[in-house]
Amino acid sequence: MGQREMWRLMSRFNAFKRTNTILHHLRMSKHTDAAEEVLLGKKGCAGVITLNRPKFLNALTLNMIRQIYPQLKKWEQDPETFLIIIKGAGGKAFCAGGDIRVISEAEKAKQKIAPVFFREEYMLNNAVGSCQKPYVALIHGITMGGGVGLSVHGQFRVATEKCLFAMPETAIGLFPDVGGGYFLPRLQGKLGYFLALTGFRLKGRDVYRAGIATHFVDSEKLAMLEEDLLALKSPSKENIASVLENYHTESKIDRDKSFILEEHMDKINSCFSANTVEEIIENLQQDGSSFALEQLK
């Protein structure tokens, strides 16, 4: 057997192995017990969704999407469910984004999983945005990409000092998806364009100041806040908002600190007020300040 034929056989064998690994992962994902990757349960007046992959920073899988979507629709129609709470397990992350490792591996093995994953993920984002019940996302810890899609379209988003927000998609050659094209341009000035194109990270109270979170709560009070929400009797949207507002008003962490981008907002608004990315790049080059050049990188 010649060297070329041996190489061809090895390539085929490796592709076969890779395909089998992915298919095995997908089969496992399909049959995984719901209790492992996502916990869905009724507590008090609320339906509670807990993203439960703390070792993977609660990265979102197709299996999780397929469990959350129908349950969200059921709770929306259930007269005994008055609000929906979504949170992440483990304390480090709400949700670090979609699990693109599996998608990437699948693409290498010529398995077209990406269109299915993204279609169903975007359908879930839309279901969150159009949900008729008050939807409360507790965005404690890393909240990026797909995690933003699970939270930002809901009525209430509660950040803590440990919240770390970013839309980092451009770094992997994607666009800010999960509804990024909707919510980012609606932030103050050109802030959304800046966050979309640079992947800049916002932390803690700045997530609230940017308009991404609706409330800010000290992390040590988060469990108490959840208990108070669950204890409400047949609450209205106004009752829920009142509880959140009370906790928000009482929070003290970084209360007196100014928004991290406040001193740069004039530059952001002028440099990112352009119709093309090429013009934005030109604006940043012409500005020439250390901040502008850092963003240009």
PDB file of C-alpha atoms in Angstrom:
ATOM      1  CA  MET A   1       0.000   0.000   0.000  1.00  0.00           C
ATOM      2  CA  GLY A   2       1.440   3.365  -1.077  1.00  0.00           C
ATOM      3  CA  GLN A   3       1.944   6.301   1.268  1.00  0.00           C
ATOM      4  CA  ARG A   4      -0.783   8.335  -0.457  1.00  0.00           C
ATOM      5  CA  GLU A   5      -3.371   5.556  -0.054  1.00  0.00           C
ATOM      6  CA  MET A   6      -2.390   5.101   3.589  1.00  0.00           C
ATOM      7  CA  TRP A   7      -2.828   8.842   4.153  1.00  0.00           C
ATOM      8  CA  ARG A   8      -6.253   8.751   2.458  1.00  0.00           C
ATOM      9  CA  LEU A   9      -7.386   5.832   4.638  1.00  0.00           C
ATOM     10  CA  MET A  10      -6.187   7.560   7.802  1.00  0.00           C
ATOM     11  CA  SER A  11      -8.026  10.773   6.820  1.00  0.00           C
ATOM     12  CA  ARG A  12     -11.223   8.814   6.227  1.00  0.00           C
ATOM     13  CA  PHE A  13     -10.818   6.970   9.530  1.00  0.00           C
ATOM     14  CA  ASN A  14     -10.275  10.253  11.428  1.00  0.00           C
ATOM     15  CA  ALA A  15     -13.331  11.829   9.767  1.00  0.00           C
ATOM     16  CA  PHE A  16     -15.364   8.716  10.629  1.00  0.00           C
ATOM     17  CA  LYS A  17     -14.192   8.885  14.262  1.00  0.00           C
ATOM     18  CA  ARG A  18     -15.010  12.577  14.501  1.00  0.00           C
ATOM     19  CA  THR A  19     -18.484  12.056  13.030  1.00  0.00           C
ATOM     20  CA  ASN A  20     -19.159   9.203  15.444  1.00  0.00           C
ATOM     21  CA  THR A  21     -18.055  11.314  18.412  1.00  0.00           C
ATOM     22  CA  ILE A  22     -20.400  14.146  17.399  1.00  0.00           C
ATOM     23  CA  LEU A  23     -23.323  11.823  16.738  1.00  0.00           C
ATOM     24  CA  HIS A  24     -22.725  10.163  20.120  1.00  0.00           C
ATOM     25  CA  HIS A  25     -22.706  13.601  21.790  1.00  0.00           C
ATOM     26  CA  LEU A  26     -25.945  14.541  20.056  1.00  0.00           C
ATOM     27  CA  ARG A  27     -27.592  11.232  21.002  1.00  0.00           C
ATOM     28  CA  MET A  28     -26.495  11.718  24.599  1.00  0.00           C
ATOM     29  CA  SER A  29     -27.750  15.297  24.456  1.00  0.00           C
ATOM     30  CA  LYS A  30     -31.090  14.116  23.124  1.00  0.00           C
ATOM     31  CA  HIS A  31     -31.576  11.556  25.873  1.00  0.00           C
ATOM     32  CA  THR A  32     -30.004  13.456  28.752  1.00  0.00           C
ATOM     33  CA  ASP A  33     -32.255  13.719  31.762  1.00  0.00           C
ATOM     34  CA  ALA A  34     -33.698  17.247  31.991  1.00  0.00           C
ATOM     35  CA  ALA A  35     -32.431  17.461  35.576  1.00  0.00           C
ATOM     36  CA  GLU A  36     -28.826  17.500  34.321  1.00  0.00           C
ATOM     37  CA  GLU A  37     -28.587  20.401  31.876  1.00  0.00           C
ATOM     38  CA  VAL A  38     -31.588  22.497  32.818  1.00  0.00           C
ATOM     39  CA  LEU A  39     -33.930  22.398  35.814  1.00  0.00           C
ATOM     40  CA  LEU A  40     -37.549  23.367  35.204  1.00  0.00           C
ATOM     41  CA  GLY A  41     -39.950  23.627  38.112  1.00  0.00           C
ATOM     42  CA  LYS A  42     -42.875  25.424  39.657  1.00  0.00           C
ATOM     43  CA  LYS A  43     -42.146  27.229  42.929  1.00  0.00           C
ATOM     44  CA  GLY A  44     -44.767  29.362  44.601  1.00  0.00           C
ATOM     45  CA  CYS A  45     -46.299  31.674  42.023  1.00  0.00           C
ATOM     46  CA  ALA A  46     -43.443  31.233  39.526  1.00  0.00           C
ATOM     47  CA  GLY A  47     -42.047  28.943  36.898  1.00  0.00           C
ATOM     48  CA  VAL A  48     -38.290  28.689  37.537  1.00  0.00           C
ATOM     49  CA  ILE A  49     -35.667  27.852  34.888  1.00  0.00           C
ATOM     50  CA  THR A  50     -32.182  26.993  36.176  1.00  0.00           C
ATOM     51  CA  LEU A  51     -29.404  26.596  33.607  1.00  0.00           C
ATOM     52  CA  ASN A  52     -27.457  23.741  35.131  1.00  0.00           C
ATOM     53  CA  ARG A  53     -24.083  23.268  33.410  1.00  0.00           C
ATOM     54  CA  PRO A  54     -21.842  25.145  35.864  1.00  0.00           C
ATOM     55  CA  LYS A  55     -18.679  23.324  34.700  1.00  0.00           C
ATOM     56  CA  PHE A  56     -19.303  24.758  31.224  1.00  0.00           C
ATOM     57  CA  LEU A  57     -20.415  28.184  32.530  1.00  0.00           C
ATOM     58  CA  ASN A  58     -24.006  27.157  31.728  1.00  0.00           C
ATOM     59  CA  ALA A  59     -23.313  27.280  27.974  1.00  0.00           C
ATOM     60  CA  LEU A  60     -26.521  26.709  26.045  1.00  0.00           C
ATOM     61  CA  THR A  61     -27.079  23.445  24.148  1.00  0.00           C
ATOM     62  CA  LEU A  62     -29.759  22.390  21.680  1.00  0.00           C
ATOM     63  CA  ASN A  63     -31.064  19.977  24.320  1.00  0.00           C
ATOM     64  CA  MET A  64     -31.554  22.864  26.779  1.00  0.00           C
ATOM     65  CA  ILE A  65     -33.296  25.027  24.168  1.00  0.00           C
ATOM     66  CA  ARG A  66     -35.672  22.162  23.340  1.00  0.00           C
ATOM     67  CA  GLN A  67     -36.639  21.814  26.996  1.00  0.00           C
ATOM     68  CA  ILE A  68     -36.976  25.514  27.845  1.00  0.00           C
ATOM     69  CA  TYR A  69     -39.058  26.567  24.818  1.00  0.00           C
ATOM     70  CA  PRO A  70     -42.119  24.301  25.299  1.00  0.00           C
ATOM     71  CA  GLN A  71     -42.092  24.832  29.095  1.00  0.00           C
ATOM     72  CA  LEU A  72     -42.008  28.612  28.629  1.00  0.00           C
ATOM     73  CA  LYS A  73     -45.030  28.348  26.312  1.00  0.00           C
ATOM     74  CA  LYS A  74     -46.896  26.151  28.843  1.00  0.00           C
ATOM     75  CA  TRP A  75     -46.258  28.544  31.725  1.00  0.00           C
ATOM     76  CA  GLU A  76     -47.334  31.455  29.559  1.00  0.00           C
ATOM     77  CA  GLN A  77     -50.766  29.830  29.186  1.00  0.00           C
ATOM     78  CA  ASP A  78     -51.018  28.531  32.777  1.00  0.00           C
ATOM     79  CA  PRO A  79     -53.340  30.746  34.913  1.00  0.00           C
ATOM     80  CA  GLU A  80     -51.522  29.598  38.091  1.00  0.00           C
ATOM     81  CA  THR A  81     -48.108  30.821  36.851  1.00  0.00           C
ATOM     82  CA  PHE A  82     -47.725  34.558  37.436  1.00  0.00           C
ATOM     83  CA  LEU A  83     -44.078  35.078  36.581  1.00  0.00           C
ATOM     84  CA  ILE A  84     -41.076  33.251  35.133  1.00  0.00           C
ATOM     85  CA  ILE A  85     -37.605  33.393  36.714  1.00  0.00           C
ATOM     86  CA  ILE A  86     -34.452  32.283  34.887  1.00  0.00           C
ATOM     87  CA  LYS A  87     -31.067  31.920  36.588  1.00  0.00           C
ATOM     88  CA  GLY A  88     -27.766  30.046  36.301  1.00  0.00           C
ATOM     89  CA  ALA A  89     -26.348  27.401  38.649  1.00  0.00           C
ATOM     90  CA  GLY A  90     -22.882  27.539  40.214  1.00  0.00           C
ATOM     91  CA  GLY A  91     -22.403  31.248  40.925  1.00  0.00           C
ATOM     92  CA  LYS A  92     -19.815  31.901  38.174  1.00  0.00           C
ATOM     93  CA  ALA A  93     -22.101  32.385  35.204  1.00  0.00           C
ATOM     94  CA  PHE A  94     -25.684  33.051  34.217  1.00  0.00           C
ATOM     95  CA  CYS A  95     -24.873  31.735  30.730  1.00  0.00           C
ATOM     96  CA  ALA A  96     -21.609  32.253  28.832  1.00  0.00           C
ATOM     97  CA  GLY A  97     -23.301  31.767  25.436  1.00  0.00           C
ATOM     98  CA  GLY A  98     -24.204  29.009  23.024  1.00  0.00           C
ATOM     99  CA  ASP A  99     -22.069  25.855  23.133  1.00  0.00           C
ATOM    100  CA  ILE A 100     -20.302  26.516  19.838  1.00  0.00           C
ATOM    101  CA  ARG A 101     -17.708  23.760  20.415  1.00  0.00           C
ATOM    102  CA  VAL A 102     -20.189  21.063  19.383  1.00  0.00           C
ATOM    103  CA  ILE A 103     -21.341  23.123  16.401  1.00  0.00           C
ATOM    104  CA  SER A 104     -17.742  23.716  15.307  1.00  0.00           C
ATOM    105  CA  GLU A 105     -16.865  20.017  15.598  1.00  0.00           C
ATOM    106  CA  ALA A 106     -19.999  19.097  13.664  1.00  0.00           C
ATOM    107  CA  GLU A 107     -19.119  21.473  10.831  1.00  0.00           C
ATOM    108  CA  LYS A 108     -15.650  19.887  10.555  1.00  0.00           C
ATOM    109  CA  ALA A 109     -17.330  16.497  10.184  1.00  0.00           C
ATOM    110  CA  LYS A 110     -19.751  17.900   7.562  1.00  0.00           C
ATOM    111  CA  GLN A 111     -22.719  17.589   9.948  1.00  0.00           C
ATOM    112  CA  LYS A 112     -24.987  20.593   9.395  1.00  0.00           C
ATOM    113  CA  ILE A 113     -26.116  21.239  12.972  1.00  0.00           C
ATOM    114  CA  ALA A 114     -25.606  25.027  12.961  1.00  0.00           C
ATOM    115  CA  PRO A 115     -28.807  25.979  11.045  1.00  0.00           C
ATOM    116  CA  VAL A 116     -30.914  23.835  13.411  1.00  0.00           C
ATOM    117  CA  PHE A 117     -29.249  25.159  16.569  1.00  0.00           C
ATOM    118  CA  PHE A 118     -29.450  28.838  15.589  1.00  0.00           C
ATOM    119  CA  ARG A 119     -33.001  28.622  14.258  1.00  0.00           C
ATOM    120  CA  GLU A 120     -34.270  27.080  17.510  1.00  0.00           C
ATOM    121  CA  GLU A 121     -32.165  29.415  19.662  1.00  0.00           C
ATOM    122  CA  TYR A 122     -33.593  32.485  17.877  1.00  0.00           C
ATOM    123  CA  MET A 123     -37.118  31.095  18.225  1.00  0.00           C
ATOM    124  CA  LEU A 124     -36.496  30.867  21.992  1.00  0.00           C
ATOM    125  CA  ASN A 125     -35.153  34.462  22.047  1.00  0.00           C
ATOM    126  CA  ASN A 126     -38.357  35.570  20.323  1.00  0.00           C
ATOM    127  CA  ALA A 127     -40.479  33.580  22.801  1.00  0.00           C
ATOM    128  CA  VAL A 128     -38.731  35.410  25.673  1.00  0.00           C
ATOM    129  CA  GLY A 129     -39.312  38.783  23.999  1.00  0.00           C
ATOM    130  CA  SER A 130     -42.991  38.122  23.315  1.00  0.00           C
ATOM    131  CA  CYS A 131     -43.744  36.320  26.606  1.00  0.00           C
ATOM    132  CA  GLN A 132     -47.056  37.521  28.088  1.00  0.00           C
ATOM    133  CA  LYS A 133     -45.980  36.772  31.672  1.00  0.00           C
ATOM    134  CA  PRO A 134     -43.456  38.907  33.609  1.00  0.00           C
ATOM    135  CA  TYR A 135     -40.024  37.377  32.935  1.00  0.00           C
ATOM    136  CA  VAL A 136     -37.223  37.961  35.466  1.00  0.00           C
ATOM    137  CA  ALA A 137     -33.630  37.097  34.493  1.00  0.00           C
ATOM    138  CA  LEU A 138     -31.123  37.012  37.355  1.00  0.00           C
ATOM    139  CA  ILE A 139     -27.939  37.840  35.437  1.00  0.00           C
ATOM    140  CA  HIS A 140     -25.336  37.017  38.075  1.00  0.00           C
ATOM    141  CA  GLY A 141     -21.875  36.174  36.714  1.00  0.00           C
ATOM    142  CA  ILE A 142     -20.826  35.791  33.067  1.00  0.00           C
ATOM    143  CA  THR A 143     -23.614  36.771  30.670  1.00  0.00           C
ATOM    144  CA  MET A 144     -22.484  36.724  27.060  1.00  0.00           C
ATOM    145  CA  GLY A 145     -23.866  35.982  23.602  1.00  0.00           C
ATOM    146  CA  GLY A 146     -26.557  33.327  23.924  1.00  0.00           C
ATOM    147  CA  GLY A 147     -26.908  34.175  27.636  1.00  0.00           C
ATOM    148  CA  VAL A 148     -27.774  37.743  26.665  1.00  0.00           C
ATOM    149  CA  GLY A 149     -30.410  36.346  24.284  1.00  0.00           C
ATOM    150  CA  LEU A 150     -32.036  34.442  27.163  1.00  0.00           C
ATOM    151  CA  SER A 151     -32.255  37.555  29.334  1.00  0.00           C
ATOM    152  CA  VAL A 152     -32.183  40.921  27.575  1.00  0.00           C
ATOM    153  CA  HIS A 153     -35.495  40.482  25.736  1.00  0.00           C
ATOM    154  CA  GLY A 154     -37.370  39.750  28.973  1.00  0.00           C
ATOM    155  CA  GLN A 155     -39.229  42.376  30.957  1.00  0.00           C
ATOM    156  CA  PHE A 156     -36.878  42.450  33.975  1.00  0.00           C
ATOM    157  CA  ARG A 157     -33.107  41.876  34.033  1.00  0.00           C
ATOM    158  CA  VAL A 158     -31.421  41.961  37.440  1.00  0.00           C
ATOM    159  CA  ALA A 159     -27.626  42.392  37.444  1.00  0.00           C
ATOM    160  CA  THR A 160     -25.276  41.974  40.411  1.00  0.00           C
ATOM    161  CA  GLU A 161     -21.732  43.273  40.983  1.00  0.00           C
ATOM    162  CA  LYS A 162     -20.466  39.951  39.574  1.00  0.00           C
ATOM    163  CA  CYS A 163     -22.290  40.302  36.265  1.00  0.00           C
ATOM    164  CA  LEU A 164     -19.924  40.374  33.265  1.00  0.00           C
ATOM    165  CA  PHE A 165     -21.664  41.310  30.016  1.00  0.00           C
ATOM    166  CA  ALA A 166     -20.339  41.167  26.456  1.00  0.00           C
ATOM    167  CA  MET A 167     -21.421  40.495  22.894  1.00  0.00           C
ATOM    168  CA  PRO A 168     -18.125  38.956  21.679  1.00  0.00           C
ATOM    169  CA  GLU A 169     -19.362  37.499  18.371  1.00  0.00           C
ATOM    170  CA  THR A 170     -17.268  39.680  16.039  1.00  0.00           C
ATOM    171  CA  ALA A 171     -14.108  38.109  17.502  1.00  0.00           C
ATOM    172  CA  ILE A 172     -15.130  34.752  15.968  1.00  0.00           C
ATOM    173  CA  GLY A 173     -16.280  36.250  12.669  1.00  0.00           C
ATOM    174  CA  LEU A 174     -19.984  36.278  13.497  1.00  0.00           C
ATOM    175  CA  PHE A 175     -22.360  39.235  13.988  1.00  0.00           C
ATOM    176  CA  PRO A 176     -23.978  40.133  17.344  1.00  0.00           C
ATOM    177  CA  ASP A 177     -26.873  37.705  17.033  1.00  0.00           C
ATOM    178  CA  VAL A 178     -29.601  36.532  19.491  1.00  0.00           C
ATOM    179  CA  GLY A 179     -31.445  39.803  18.784  1.00  0.00           C
ATOM    180  CA  GLY A 180     -28.339  41.979  19.173  1.00  0.00           C
ATOM    181  CA  GLY A 181     -29.334  43.898  16.059  1.00  0.00           C
ATOM    182  CA  TYR A 182     -32.530  44.865  17.884  1.00  0.00           C
ATOM    183  CA  PHE A 183     -31.480  45.760  21.431  1.00  0.00           C
ATOM    184  CA  LEU A 184     -27.993  47.214  20.862  1.00  0.00           C
ATOM    185  CA  PRO A 185     -29.007  50.149  18.579  1.00  0.00           C
ATOM    186  CA  ARG A 186     -31.649  51.077  21.172  1.00  0.00           C
ATOM    187  CA  LEU A 187     -29.059  51.808  23.883  1.00  0.00           C
ATOM    188  CA  GLN A 188     -28.035  55.434  24.543  1.00  0.00           C
ATOM    189  CA  GLY A 189     -26.267  57.238  21.701  1.00  0.00           C
ATOM    190  CA  LYS A 190     -23.964  54.939  19.746  1.00  0.00           C
ATOM    191  CA  LEU A 191     -23.102  52.776  22.768  1.00  0.00           C
ATOM    192  CA  GLY A 192     -24.707  49.688  21.221  1.00  0.00           C
ATOM    193  CA  TYR A 193     -22.701  50.012  18.007  1.00  0.00           C
ATOM    194  CA  PHE A 194     -19.536  50.350  20.097  1.00  0.00           C
ATOM    195  CA  LEU A 195     -20.359  47.241  22.199  1.00  0.00           C
ATOM    196  CA  ALA A 196     -21.279  45.277  19.058  1.00  0.00           C
ATOM    197  CA  LEU A 197     -18.135  46.042  17.084  1.00  0.00           C
ATOM    198  CA  THR A 198     -15.536  45.910  19.871  1.00  0.00           C
ATOM    199  CA  GLY A 199     -16.958  43.204  22.156  1.00  0.00           C
ATOM    200  CA  PHE A 200     -16.191  45.562  25.081  1.00  0.00           C
ATOM    201  CA  ARG A 201     -17.018  44.019  28.464  1.00  0.00           C
ATOM    202  CA  LEU A 202     -19.252  45.733  31.002  1.00  0.00           C
ATOM    203  CA  LYS A 203     -19.151  44.719  34.666  1.00  0.00           C
ATOM    204  CA  GLY A 204     -21.520  44.994  37.613  1.00  0.00           C
ATOM    205  CA  ARG A 205     -23.525  48.185  37.942  1.00  0.00           C
ATOM    206  CA  ASP A 206     -22.320  49.359  34.509  1.00  0.00           C
ATOM    207  CA  VAL A 207     -24.564  46.687  32.961  1.00  0.00           C
ATOM    208  CA  TYR A 208     -27.468  48.547  34.558  1.00  0.00           C
ATOM    209  CA  ARG A 209     -26.115  52.007  33.676  1.00  0.00           C
ATOM    210  CA  ALA A 210     -25.801  50.969  30.026  1.00  0.00           C
ATOM    211  CA  GLY A 211     -29.508  50.050  29.969  1.00  0.00           C
ATOM    212  CA  ILE A 212     -28.971  46.305  29.529  1.00  0.00           C
ATOM    213  CA  ALA A 213     -30.159  45.430  33.045  1.00  0.00           C
ATOM    214  CA  THR A 214     -33.330  47.018  34.421  1.00  0.00           C
ATOM    215  CA  HIS A 215     -32.248  46.644  38.078  1.00  0.00           C
ATOM    216  CA  PHE A 216     -29.094  46.164  40.152  1.00  0.00           C
ATOM    217  CA  VAL A 217     -28.971  44.084  43.349  1.00  0.00           C
ATOM    218  CA  ASP A 218     -26.055  43.202  45.642  1.00  0.00           C
ATOM    219  CA  SER A 219     -25.277  39.515  45.086  1.00  0.00           C
ATOM    220  CA  GLU A 220     -25.592  38.670  48.784  1.00  0.00           C
ATOM    221  CA  LYS A 221     -29.263  39.714  48.577  1.00  0.00           C
ATOM    222  CA  LEU A 222     -30.076  37.762  45.398  1.00  0.00           C
ATOM    223  CA  ALA A 223     -31.391  34.648  47.178  1.00  0.00           C
ATOM    224  CA  MET A 224     -33.620  36.816  49.405  1.00  0.00           C
ATOM    225  CA  LEU A 225     -34.932  38.657  46.360  1.00  0.00           C
ATOM    226  CA  GLU A 226     -35.861  35.362  44.716  1.00  0.00           C
ATOM    227  CA  GLU A 227     -37.619  34.181  47.889  1.00  0.00           C
ATOM    228  CA  ASP A 228     -39.624  37.407  48.074  1.00  0.00           C
ATOM    229  CA  LEU A 229     -40.680  37.061  44.440  1.00  0.00           C
ATOM    230  CA  LEU A 230     -41.748  33.439  44.948  1.00  0.00           C
ATOM    231  CA  ALA A 231     -43.743  34.384  48.060  1.00  0.00           C
ATOM    232  CA  LEU A 232     -45.940  36.878  46.186  1.00  0.00           C
ATOM    233  CA  LYS A 233     -49.615  35.897  45.956  1.00  0.00           C
ATOM    234  CA  SER A 234     -51.057  36.201  42.432  1.00  0.00           C
ATOM    235  CA  PRO A 235     -48.767  39.166  41.703  1.00  0.00           C
ATOM    236  CA  SER A 236     -49.308  41.725  38.974  1.00  0.00           C
ATOM    237  CA  LYS A 237     -46.467  43.112  36.877  1.00  0.00           C
ATOM    238  CA  GLU A 238     -46.538  46.179  39.156  1.00  0.00           C
ATOM    239  CA  ASN A 239     -46.160  44.030  42.315  1.00  0.00           C
ATOM    240  CA  ILE A 240     -43.094  42.333  40.828  1.00  0.00           C
ATOM    241  CA  ALA A 241     -41.609  45.665  39.710  1.00  0.00           C
ATOM    242  CA  SER A 242     -42.134  47.057  43.224  1.00  0.00           C
ATOM    243  CA  VAL A 243     -40.157  44.205  44.866  1.00  0.00           C
ATOM    244  CA  LEU A 244     -37.321  44.619  42.352  1.00  0.00           C
ATOM    245  CA  GLU A 245     -37.303  48.387  42.822  1.00  0.00           C
ATOM    246  CA  ASN A 246     -37.042  48.042  46.626  1.00  0.00           C
ATOM    247  CA  TYR A 247     -33.976  45.805  46.351  1.00  0.00           C
ATOM    248  CA  HIS A 248     -32.474  48.035  43.676  1.00  0.00           C
ATOM    249  CA  THR A 249     -32.896  51.134  45.855  1.00  0.00           C
ATOM    250  CA  GLU A 250     -31.266  49.410  48.834  1.00  0.00           C
ATOM    251  CA  SER A 251     -28.193  48.174  46.908  1.00  0.00           C
ATOM    252  CA  LYS A 252     -25.015  50.010  47.858  1.00  0.00           C
ATOM    253  CA  ILE A 253     -22.181  48.458  45.820  1.00  0.00           C
ATOM    254  CA  ASP A 254     -20.610  50.957  43.362  1.00  0.00           C
ATOM    255  CA  ARG A 255     -23.572  53.292  43.828  1.00  0.00           C
ATOM    256  CA  ASP A 256     -21.352  56.392  43.670  1.00  0.00           C
ATOM    257  CA  LYS A 257     -19.044  55.196  40.891  1.00  0.00           C
ATOM    258  CA  SER A 258     -19.609  56.783  37.483  1.00  0.00           C
ATOM    259  CA  PHE A 259     -20.268  54.716  34.347  1.00  0.00           C
ATOM    260  CA  ILE A 260     -16.961  53.311  33.053  1.00  0.00           C
ATOM    261  CA  LEU A 261     -17.548  54.748  29.560  1.00  0.00           C
ATOM    262  CA  GLU A 262     -18.979  58.101  30.687  1.00  0.00           C
ATOM    263  CA  GLU A 263     -15.842  60.106  29.872  1.00  0.00           C
ATOM    264  CA  HIS A 264     -15.635  58.440  26.441  1.00  0.00           C
ATOM    265  CA  MET A 265     -19.293  58.742  25.374  1.00  0.00           C
ATOM    266  CA  ASP A 266     -18.707  61.878  23.258  1.00  0.00           C
ATOM    267  CA  LYS A 267     -15.945  60.067  21.359  1.00  0.00           C
ATOM    268  CA  ILE A 268     -18.073  56.916  20.996  1.00  0.00           C
ATOM    269  CA  ASN A 269     -21.022  58.941  19.688  1.00  0.00           C
ATOM    270  CA  SER A 270     -18.930  60.824  17.145  1.00  0.00           C
ATOM    271  CA  CYS A 271     -16.630  57.990  15.974  1.00  0.00           C
ATOM    272  CA  PHE A 272     -19.403  55.395  15.704  1.00  0.00           C
ATOM    273  CA  SER A 273     -21.857  57.741  13.944  1.00  0.00           C
ATOM    274  CA  ALA A 274     -21.095  56.428  10.464  1.00  0.00           C
ATOM    275  CA  ASN A 275     -22.872  54.375   7.837  1.00  0.00           C
ATOM    276  CA  THR A 276     -20.076  51.858   7.297  1.00  0.00           C
ATOM    277  CA  VAL A 277     -17.447  50.090   9.382  1.00  0.00           C
ATOM    278  CA  GLU A 278     -14.791  51.564   7.080  1.00  0.00           C
ATOM    279  CA  GLU A 279     -15.954  55.066   8.042  1.00  0.00           C
ATOM    280  CA  ILE A 280     -15.892  54.127  11.747  1.00  0.00           C
ATOM    281  CA  ILE A 281     -12.294  52.901  11.336  1.00  0.00           C
ATOM    282  CA  GLU A 282     -11.408  56.156   9.575  1.00  0.00           C
ATOM    283  CA  ASN A 283     -13.019  58.177  12.391  1.00  0.00           C
ATOM    284  CA  LEU A 284     -11.053  56.282  15.054  1.00  0.00           C
ATOM    285  CA  GLN A 285      -7.790  56.759  13.119  1.00  0.00           C
ATOM    286  CA  GLN A 286      -8.441  60.480  12.712  1.00  0.00           C
ATOM    287  CA  ASP A 287      -9.324  60.849  16.412  1.00  0.00           C
ATOM    288  CA  GLY A 288      -5.925  59.364  17.309  1.00  0.00           C
ATOM    289  CA  SER A 289      -6.510  59.321  21.105  1.00  0.00           C
ATOM    290  CA  SER A 290      -5.288  56.328  23.123  1.00  0.00           C
ATOM    291  CA  PHE A 291      -8.925  55.282  23.708  1.00  0.00           C
ATOM    292  CA  ALA A 292      -9.756  55.471  19.966  1.00  0.00           C
ATOM    293  CA  LEU A 293      -6.633  53.514  18.971  1.00  0.00           C
ATOM    294  CA  GLU A 294      -7.370  50.852  21.595  1.00  0.00           C
ATOM    295  CA  GLN A 295     -10.863  50.363  20.115  1.00  0.00           C
ATOM    296  CA  LEU A 296      -9.381  50.286  16.598  1.00  0.00           C
ATOM    297  CA  LYS A 297      -7.342  47.225  17.590  1.00  0.00           C
TER     298      LYS A 297
END
